[in-house]
CSV table of C-alpha atoms in Angstrom, one decimal:
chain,number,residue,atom,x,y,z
A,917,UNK,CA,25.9,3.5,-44.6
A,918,UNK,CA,27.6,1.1,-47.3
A,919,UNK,CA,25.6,1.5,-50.6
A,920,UNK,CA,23.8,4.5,-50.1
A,921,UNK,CA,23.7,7.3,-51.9
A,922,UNK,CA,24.3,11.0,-51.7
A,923,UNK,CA,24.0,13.7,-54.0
A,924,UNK,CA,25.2,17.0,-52.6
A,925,UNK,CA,24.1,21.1,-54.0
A,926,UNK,CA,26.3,23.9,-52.9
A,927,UNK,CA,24.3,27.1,-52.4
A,928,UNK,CA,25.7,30.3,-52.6
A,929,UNK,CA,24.4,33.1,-50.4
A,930,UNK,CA,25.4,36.3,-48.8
A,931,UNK,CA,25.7,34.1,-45.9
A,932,UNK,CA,27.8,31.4,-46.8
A,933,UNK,CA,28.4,28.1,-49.0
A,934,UNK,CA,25.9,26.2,-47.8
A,935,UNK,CA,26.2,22.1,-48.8
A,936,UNK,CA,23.2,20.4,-49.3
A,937,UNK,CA,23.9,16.4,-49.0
A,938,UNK,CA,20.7,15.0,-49.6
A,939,UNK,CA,20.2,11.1,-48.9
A,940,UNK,CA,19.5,7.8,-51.0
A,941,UNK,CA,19.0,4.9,-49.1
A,942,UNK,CA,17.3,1.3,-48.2
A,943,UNK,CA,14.7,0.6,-45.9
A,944,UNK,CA,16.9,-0.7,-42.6
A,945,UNK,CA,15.0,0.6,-39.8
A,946,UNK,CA,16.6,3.2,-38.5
A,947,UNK,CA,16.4,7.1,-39.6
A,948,UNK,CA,17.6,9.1,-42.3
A,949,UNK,CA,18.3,12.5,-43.1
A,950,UNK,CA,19.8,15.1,-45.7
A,951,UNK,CA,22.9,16.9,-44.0
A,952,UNK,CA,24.1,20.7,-44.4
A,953,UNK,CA,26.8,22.3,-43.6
A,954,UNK,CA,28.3,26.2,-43.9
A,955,UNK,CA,32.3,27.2,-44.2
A,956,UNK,CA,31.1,29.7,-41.8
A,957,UNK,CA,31.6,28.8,-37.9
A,958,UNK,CA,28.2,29.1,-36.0
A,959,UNK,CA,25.7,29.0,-38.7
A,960,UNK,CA,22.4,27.5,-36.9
A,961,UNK,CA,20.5,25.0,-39.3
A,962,UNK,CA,16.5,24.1,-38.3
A,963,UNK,CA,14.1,22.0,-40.3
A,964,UNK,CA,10.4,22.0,-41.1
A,965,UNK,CA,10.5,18.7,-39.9
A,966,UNK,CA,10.9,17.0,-36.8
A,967,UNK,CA,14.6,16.6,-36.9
A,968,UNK,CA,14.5,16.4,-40.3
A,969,UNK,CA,14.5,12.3,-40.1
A,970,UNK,CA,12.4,9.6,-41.5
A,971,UNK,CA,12.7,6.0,-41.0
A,972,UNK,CA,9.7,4.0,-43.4
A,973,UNK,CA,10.5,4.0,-46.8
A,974,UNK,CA,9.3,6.8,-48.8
A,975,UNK,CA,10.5,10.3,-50.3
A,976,UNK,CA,10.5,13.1,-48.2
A,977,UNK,CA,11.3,16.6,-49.1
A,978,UNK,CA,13.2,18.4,-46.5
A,979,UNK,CA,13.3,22.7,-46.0
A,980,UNK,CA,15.7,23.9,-43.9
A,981,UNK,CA,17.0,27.3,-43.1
A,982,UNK,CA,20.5,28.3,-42.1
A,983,UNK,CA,20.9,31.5,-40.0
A,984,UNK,CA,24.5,33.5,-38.8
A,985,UNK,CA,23.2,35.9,-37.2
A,986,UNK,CA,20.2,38.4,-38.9
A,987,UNK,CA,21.5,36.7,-42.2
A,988,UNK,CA,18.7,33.8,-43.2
A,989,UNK,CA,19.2,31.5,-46.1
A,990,UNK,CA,16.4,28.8,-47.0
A,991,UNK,CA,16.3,26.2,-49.2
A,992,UNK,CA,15.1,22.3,-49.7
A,993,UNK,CA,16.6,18.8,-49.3
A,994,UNK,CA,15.3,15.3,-50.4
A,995,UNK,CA,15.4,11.9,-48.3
A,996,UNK,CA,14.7,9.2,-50.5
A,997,UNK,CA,14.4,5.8,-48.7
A,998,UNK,CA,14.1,2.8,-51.0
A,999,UNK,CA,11.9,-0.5,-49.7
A,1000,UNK,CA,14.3,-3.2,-48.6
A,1001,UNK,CA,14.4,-6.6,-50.8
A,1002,UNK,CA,11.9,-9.7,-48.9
A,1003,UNK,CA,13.2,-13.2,-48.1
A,1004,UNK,CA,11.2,-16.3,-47.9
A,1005,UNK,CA,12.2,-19.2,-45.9
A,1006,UNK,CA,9.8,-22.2,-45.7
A,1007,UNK,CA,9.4,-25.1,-43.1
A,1008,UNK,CA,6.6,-28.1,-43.2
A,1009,UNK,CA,5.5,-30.4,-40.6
A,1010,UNK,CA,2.5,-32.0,-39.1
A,1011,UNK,CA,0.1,-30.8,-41.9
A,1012,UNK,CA,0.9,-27.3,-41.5
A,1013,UNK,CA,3.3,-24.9,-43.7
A,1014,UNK,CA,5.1,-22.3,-41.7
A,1015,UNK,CA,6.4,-18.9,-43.5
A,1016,UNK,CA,9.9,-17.1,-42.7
A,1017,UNK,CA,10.5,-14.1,-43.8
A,1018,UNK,CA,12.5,-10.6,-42.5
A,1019,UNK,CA,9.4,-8.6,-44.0
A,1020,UNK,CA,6.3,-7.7,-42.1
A,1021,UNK,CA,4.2,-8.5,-45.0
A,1022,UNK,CA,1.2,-10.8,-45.4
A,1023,UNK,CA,1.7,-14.1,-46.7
A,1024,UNK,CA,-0.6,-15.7,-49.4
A,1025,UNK,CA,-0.8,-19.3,-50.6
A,1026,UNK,CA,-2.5,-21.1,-53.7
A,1027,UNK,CA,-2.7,-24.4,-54.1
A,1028,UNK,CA,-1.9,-25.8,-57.3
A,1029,UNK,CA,-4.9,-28.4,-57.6
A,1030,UNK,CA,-8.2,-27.0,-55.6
A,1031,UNK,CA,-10.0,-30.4,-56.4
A,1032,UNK,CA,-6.9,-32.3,-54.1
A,1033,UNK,CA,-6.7,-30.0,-51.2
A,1034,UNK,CA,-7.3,-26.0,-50.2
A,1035,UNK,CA,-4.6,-24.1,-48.4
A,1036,UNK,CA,-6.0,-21.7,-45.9
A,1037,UNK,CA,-3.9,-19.0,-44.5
A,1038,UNK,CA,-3.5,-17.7,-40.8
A,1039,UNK,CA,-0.6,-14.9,-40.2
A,1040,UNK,CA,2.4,-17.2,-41.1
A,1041,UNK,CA,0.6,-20.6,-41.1
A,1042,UNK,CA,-0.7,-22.2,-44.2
A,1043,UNK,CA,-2.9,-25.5,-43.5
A,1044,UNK,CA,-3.3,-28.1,-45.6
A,1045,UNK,CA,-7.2,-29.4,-45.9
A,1046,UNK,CA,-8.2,-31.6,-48.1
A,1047,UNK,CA,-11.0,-32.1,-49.7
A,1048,UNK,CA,-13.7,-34.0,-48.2
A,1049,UNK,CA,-14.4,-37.0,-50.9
A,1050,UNK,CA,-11.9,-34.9,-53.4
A,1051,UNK,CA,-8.7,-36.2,-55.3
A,1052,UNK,CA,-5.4,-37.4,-54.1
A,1053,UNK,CA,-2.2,-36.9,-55.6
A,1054,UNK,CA,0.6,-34.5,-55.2
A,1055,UNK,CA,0.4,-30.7,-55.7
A,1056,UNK,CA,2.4,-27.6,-55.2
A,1057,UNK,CA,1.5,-25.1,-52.8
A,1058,UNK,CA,2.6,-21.6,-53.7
A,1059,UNK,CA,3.6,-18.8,-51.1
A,1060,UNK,CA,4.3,-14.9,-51.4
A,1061,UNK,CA,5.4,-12.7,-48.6
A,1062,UNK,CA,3.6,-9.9,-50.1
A,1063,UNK,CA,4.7,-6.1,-50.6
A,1064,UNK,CA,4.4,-3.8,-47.3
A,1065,UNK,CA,5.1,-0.4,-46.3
A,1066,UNK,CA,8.8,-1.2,-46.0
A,1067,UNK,CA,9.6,-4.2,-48.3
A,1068,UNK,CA,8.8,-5.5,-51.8
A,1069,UNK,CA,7.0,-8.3,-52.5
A,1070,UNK,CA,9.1,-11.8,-52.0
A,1071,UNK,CA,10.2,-14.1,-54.5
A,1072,UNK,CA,7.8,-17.4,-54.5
A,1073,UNK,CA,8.6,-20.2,-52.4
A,1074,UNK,CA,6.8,-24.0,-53.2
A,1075,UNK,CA,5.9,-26.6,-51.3
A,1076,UNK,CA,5.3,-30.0,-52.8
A,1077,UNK,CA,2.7,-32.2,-51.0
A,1078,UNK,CA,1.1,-35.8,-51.2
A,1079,UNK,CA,-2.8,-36.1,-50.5
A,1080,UNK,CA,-3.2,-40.3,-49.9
A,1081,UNK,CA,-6.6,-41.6,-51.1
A,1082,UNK,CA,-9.1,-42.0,-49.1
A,1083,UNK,CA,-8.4,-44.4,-45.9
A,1084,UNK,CA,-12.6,-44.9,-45.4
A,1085,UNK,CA,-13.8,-47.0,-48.0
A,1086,UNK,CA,-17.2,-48.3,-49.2
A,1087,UNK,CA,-16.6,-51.5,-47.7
A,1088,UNK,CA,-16.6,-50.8,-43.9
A,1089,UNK,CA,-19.3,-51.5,-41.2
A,1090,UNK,CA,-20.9,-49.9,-38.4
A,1091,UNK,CA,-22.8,-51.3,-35.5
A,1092,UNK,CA,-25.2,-50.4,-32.8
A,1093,UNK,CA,-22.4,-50.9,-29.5
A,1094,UNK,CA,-22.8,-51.5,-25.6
A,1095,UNK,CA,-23.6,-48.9,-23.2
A,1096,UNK,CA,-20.0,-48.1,-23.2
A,1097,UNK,CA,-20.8,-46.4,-26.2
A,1098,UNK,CA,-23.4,-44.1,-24.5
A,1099,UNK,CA,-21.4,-40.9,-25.0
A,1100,UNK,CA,-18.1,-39.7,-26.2
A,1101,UNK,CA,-14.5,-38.6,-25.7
A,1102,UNK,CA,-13.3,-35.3,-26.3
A,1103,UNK,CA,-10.6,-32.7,-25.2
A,1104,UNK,CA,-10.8,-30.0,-23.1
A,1105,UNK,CA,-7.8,-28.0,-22.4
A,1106,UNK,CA,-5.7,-30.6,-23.7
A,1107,UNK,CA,-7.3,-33.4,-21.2
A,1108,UNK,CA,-9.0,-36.4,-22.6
A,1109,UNK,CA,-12.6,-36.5,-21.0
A,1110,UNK,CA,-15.7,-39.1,-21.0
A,1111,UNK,CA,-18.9,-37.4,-21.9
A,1112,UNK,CA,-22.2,-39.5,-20.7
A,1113,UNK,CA,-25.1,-38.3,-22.9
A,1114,UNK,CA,-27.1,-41.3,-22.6
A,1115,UNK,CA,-27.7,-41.4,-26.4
A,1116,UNK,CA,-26.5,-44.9,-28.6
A,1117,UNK,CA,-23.8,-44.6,-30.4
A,1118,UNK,CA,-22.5,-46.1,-34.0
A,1119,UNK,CA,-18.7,-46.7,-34.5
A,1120,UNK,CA,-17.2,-48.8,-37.5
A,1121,UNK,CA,-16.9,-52.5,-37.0
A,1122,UNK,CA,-13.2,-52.7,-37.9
A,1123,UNK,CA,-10.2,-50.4,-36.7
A,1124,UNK,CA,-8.6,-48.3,-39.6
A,1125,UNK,CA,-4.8,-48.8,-38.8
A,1126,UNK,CA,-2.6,-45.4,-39.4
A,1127,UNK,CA,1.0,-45.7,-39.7
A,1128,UNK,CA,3.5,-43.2,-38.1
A,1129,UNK,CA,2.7,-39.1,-40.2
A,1130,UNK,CA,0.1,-36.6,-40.4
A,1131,UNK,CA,-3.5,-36.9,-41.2
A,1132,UNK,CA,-6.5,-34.9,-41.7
A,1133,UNK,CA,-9.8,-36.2,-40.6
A,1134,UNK,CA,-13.1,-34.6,-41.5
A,1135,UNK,CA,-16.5,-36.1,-40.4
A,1136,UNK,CA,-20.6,-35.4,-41.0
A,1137,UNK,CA,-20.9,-31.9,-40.9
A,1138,UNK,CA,-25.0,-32.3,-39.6
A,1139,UNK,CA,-24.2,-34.7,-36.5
A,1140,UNK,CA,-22.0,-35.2,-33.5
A,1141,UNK,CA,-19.3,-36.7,-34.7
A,1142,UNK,CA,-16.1,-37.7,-32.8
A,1143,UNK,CA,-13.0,-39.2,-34.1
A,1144,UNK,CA,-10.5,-41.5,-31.3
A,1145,UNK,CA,-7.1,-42.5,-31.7
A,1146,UNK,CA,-5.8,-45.6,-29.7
A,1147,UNK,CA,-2.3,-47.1,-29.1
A,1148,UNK,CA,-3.6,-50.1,-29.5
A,1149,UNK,CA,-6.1,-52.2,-31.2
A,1150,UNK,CA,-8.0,-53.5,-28.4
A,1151,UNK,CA,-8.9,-50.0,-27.2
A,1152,UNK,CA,-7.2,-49.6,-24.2
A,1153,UNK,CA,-4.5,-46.7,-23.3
A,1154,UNK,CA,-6.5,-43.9,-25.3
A,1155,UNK,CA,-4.2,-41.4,-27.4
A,1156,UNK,CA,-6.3,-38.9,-28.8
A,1157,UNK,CA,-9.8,-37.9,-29.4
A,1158,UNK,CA,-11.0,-35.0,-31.3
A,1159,UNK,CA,-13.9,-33.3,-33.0
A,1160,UNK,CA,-13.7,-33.7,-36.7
A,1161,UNK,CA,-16.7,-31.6,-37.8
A,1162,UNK,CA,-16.0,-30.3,-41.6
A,1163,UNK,CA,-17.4,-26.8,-41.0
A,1164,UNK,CA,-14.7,-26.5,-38.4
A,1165,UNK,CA,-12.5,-27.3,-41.1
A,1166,UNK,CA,-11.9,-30.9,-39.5
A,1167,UNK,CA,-9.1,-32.2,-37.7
A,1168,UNK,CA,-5.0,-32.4,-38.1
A,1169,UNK,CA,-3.3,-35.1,-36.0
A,1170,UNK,CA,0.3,-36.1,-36.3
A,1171,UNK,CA,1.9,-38.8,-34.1
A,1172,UNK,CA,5.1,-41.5,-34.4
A,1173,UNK,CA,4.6,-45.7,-34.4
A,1174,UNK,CA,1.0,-47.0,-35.4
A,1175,UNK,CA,-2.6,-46.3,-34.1
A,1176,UNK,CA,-5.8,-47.6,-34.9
A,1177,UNK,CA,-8.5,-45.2,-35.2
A,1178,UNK,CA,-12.4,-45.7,-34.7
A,1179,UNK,CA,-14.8,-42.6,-36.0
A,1180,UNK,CA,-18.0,-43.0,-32.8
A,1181,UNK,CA,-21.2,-41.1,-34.3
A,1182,UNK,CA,-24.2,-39.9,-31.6
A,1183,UNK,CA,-27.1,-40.9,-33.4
A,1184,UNK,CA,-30.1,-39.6,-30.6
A,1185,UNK,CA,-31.3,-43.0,-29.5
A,1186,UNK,CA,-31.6,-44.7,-33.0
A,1187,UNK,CA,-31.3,-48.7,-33.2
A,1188,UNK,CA,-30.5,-50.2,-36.7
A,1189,UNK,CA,-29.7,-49.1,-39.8
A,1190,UNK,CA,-26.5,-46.9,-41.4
A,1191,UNK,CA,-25.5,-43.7,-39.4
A,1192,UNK,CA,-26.7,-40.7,-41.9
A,1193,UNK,CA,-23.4,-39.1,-43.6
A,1194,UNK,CA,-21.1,-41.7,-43.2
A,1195,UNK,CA,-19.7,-41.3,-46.7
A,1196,UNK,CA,-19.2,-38.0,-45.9
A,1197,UNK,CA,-16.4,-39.1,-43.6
A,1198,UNK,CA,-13.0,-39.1,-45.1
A,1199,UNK,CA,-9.8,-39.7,-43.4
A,1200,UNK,CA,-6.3,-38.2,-45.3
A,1201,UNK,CA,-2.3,-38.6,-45.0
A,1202,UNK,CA,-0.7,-36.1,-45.7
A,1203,UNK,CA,3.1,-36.0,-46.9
A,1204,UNK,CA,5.5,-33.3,-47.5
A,1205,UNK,CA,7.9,-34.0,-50.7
């Protein structure tokens, strides 16, 4: 193989010259192993190990013994298999960071500013969440393909993403609606269904208008909350509706052109008043740079 290594021993016995070759290497998946050979035609060579090969990287010491005969000569060889170098490749869309890399590795993330947004990791996924009633701003995430049993650790990759304010603000409304408000959207199996609980509902008076990118929703953590997407603002042709609970680490929804989004709220029956956590509600765009 080009760049690897060998550094050979010649062992004199009553036997023969025996060359040891031992072998120097970088992890590449396939097996390795120290080779002998004897100036003497039909010399038999075994090894205390399977075939003498190894494949993960490692150093391996390797006995032998050479035989002609009832003449025996023994000795040792070394396999030395070096961890292969780690690339990191990075691609970002729809709120979600996606790791590529030729090692097996796990892959880490920090973000650079906790108080904006947190960057949970799932095999090669990173998500970006922000945080409910939190900053905006832009931040670097950070991301290491970290060291395994064949490759080093990776160089560091960043990400630089935008967090917008908050799209909810103070000033909106809610109100007690119609019947038609008696129970809830939400998706099963990627089909939009009608739920009819019976229960009132609260929804905000005014639509919040969304222009085309990705956005995280997160809504009261202590009630029913649902979040809907139209196509248009008089509520007709429905787009999307989702849970948006924050212990389920709320809800990421990417989509092209312009909806209008209305947050319903189950509320058990009650009449009047301000649905309990609505400033806990918190809608987010989020931008890659």
């Amino acid at each position: 193989m080009a760049g690897n290594k060998t550094t050979s021993t010649v062992v004199n016995t009553t036997l023969a010259v025996i060359a040891v070759n031992n072998y120097n290497g970088v992890y590449d998946g396939s097996a390795h192993t120290a080779t002998l050979s004897s100036n003497i035609q039909g010399t038999t060579f075994k090894y205390g190990t399977t075939n003498g090969s190894y494949t993960n990287a490692g150093t391996y010491t390797i006995y032998w013994q050479a035989s002609k005969g009832y003449v025996i000569a023994t000795g040792s060889a070394t396999v030395q298999i070096e961890k292969a170098n780690s690339t990191i490749s990075l691609s970002a869309s729809n709120g979600y960071i996606t790791v590529t890399s030729n090692s097996d590795g796990s892959v880490s993330a920090t973000s650079s500013n906790t108080g904006i947004a947190n960057v949970p990791v799932t095999g090669r996924s990173i998500r970006i969440v922000p945080v409910t009633n939190g900053g905006s701003g832009t931040f670097t995430v950070s991301e290491v393909v970290n060291e395994s049993t064949n490759y080093k650790a990776s160089s560091t990759a960043t990400q630089s993403v935008t967090v917008s304010s908050r799209l909810i603000t103070s000033s909106i409304g809610w109100y007690t609606a119609s019947s038609y408000w008696s129970g809830y959207y939400y998706v099963e199996n990627s089909t939009v269904k009608w739920y009819f609980d019976g229960d009132s509902m609260w929804h905000t008076t005014d639509n919040i208008t969304l222009s085309a990118g990705c956005y995280y929703v997160v809504g009261y953590t202590g009630g029913q909350p649902r979040a809907i997407l139209w196509n248009n603002s008089n509520h007709t042709g429905l787009y999307q509706a989702f849970r948006a609970v924050e212990s389920e680490g709320g809800c990421t929804v990417s989509f092209t052109g312009t909806k209008y989004l209305q947050i319903p709220i189950l509320v058990s029956g009650a009449s009047g008043g301000t649905p309990a956590g609505y400033t806990s509600y918190d809608v987010r765009k989020i931008t890659f740079n």
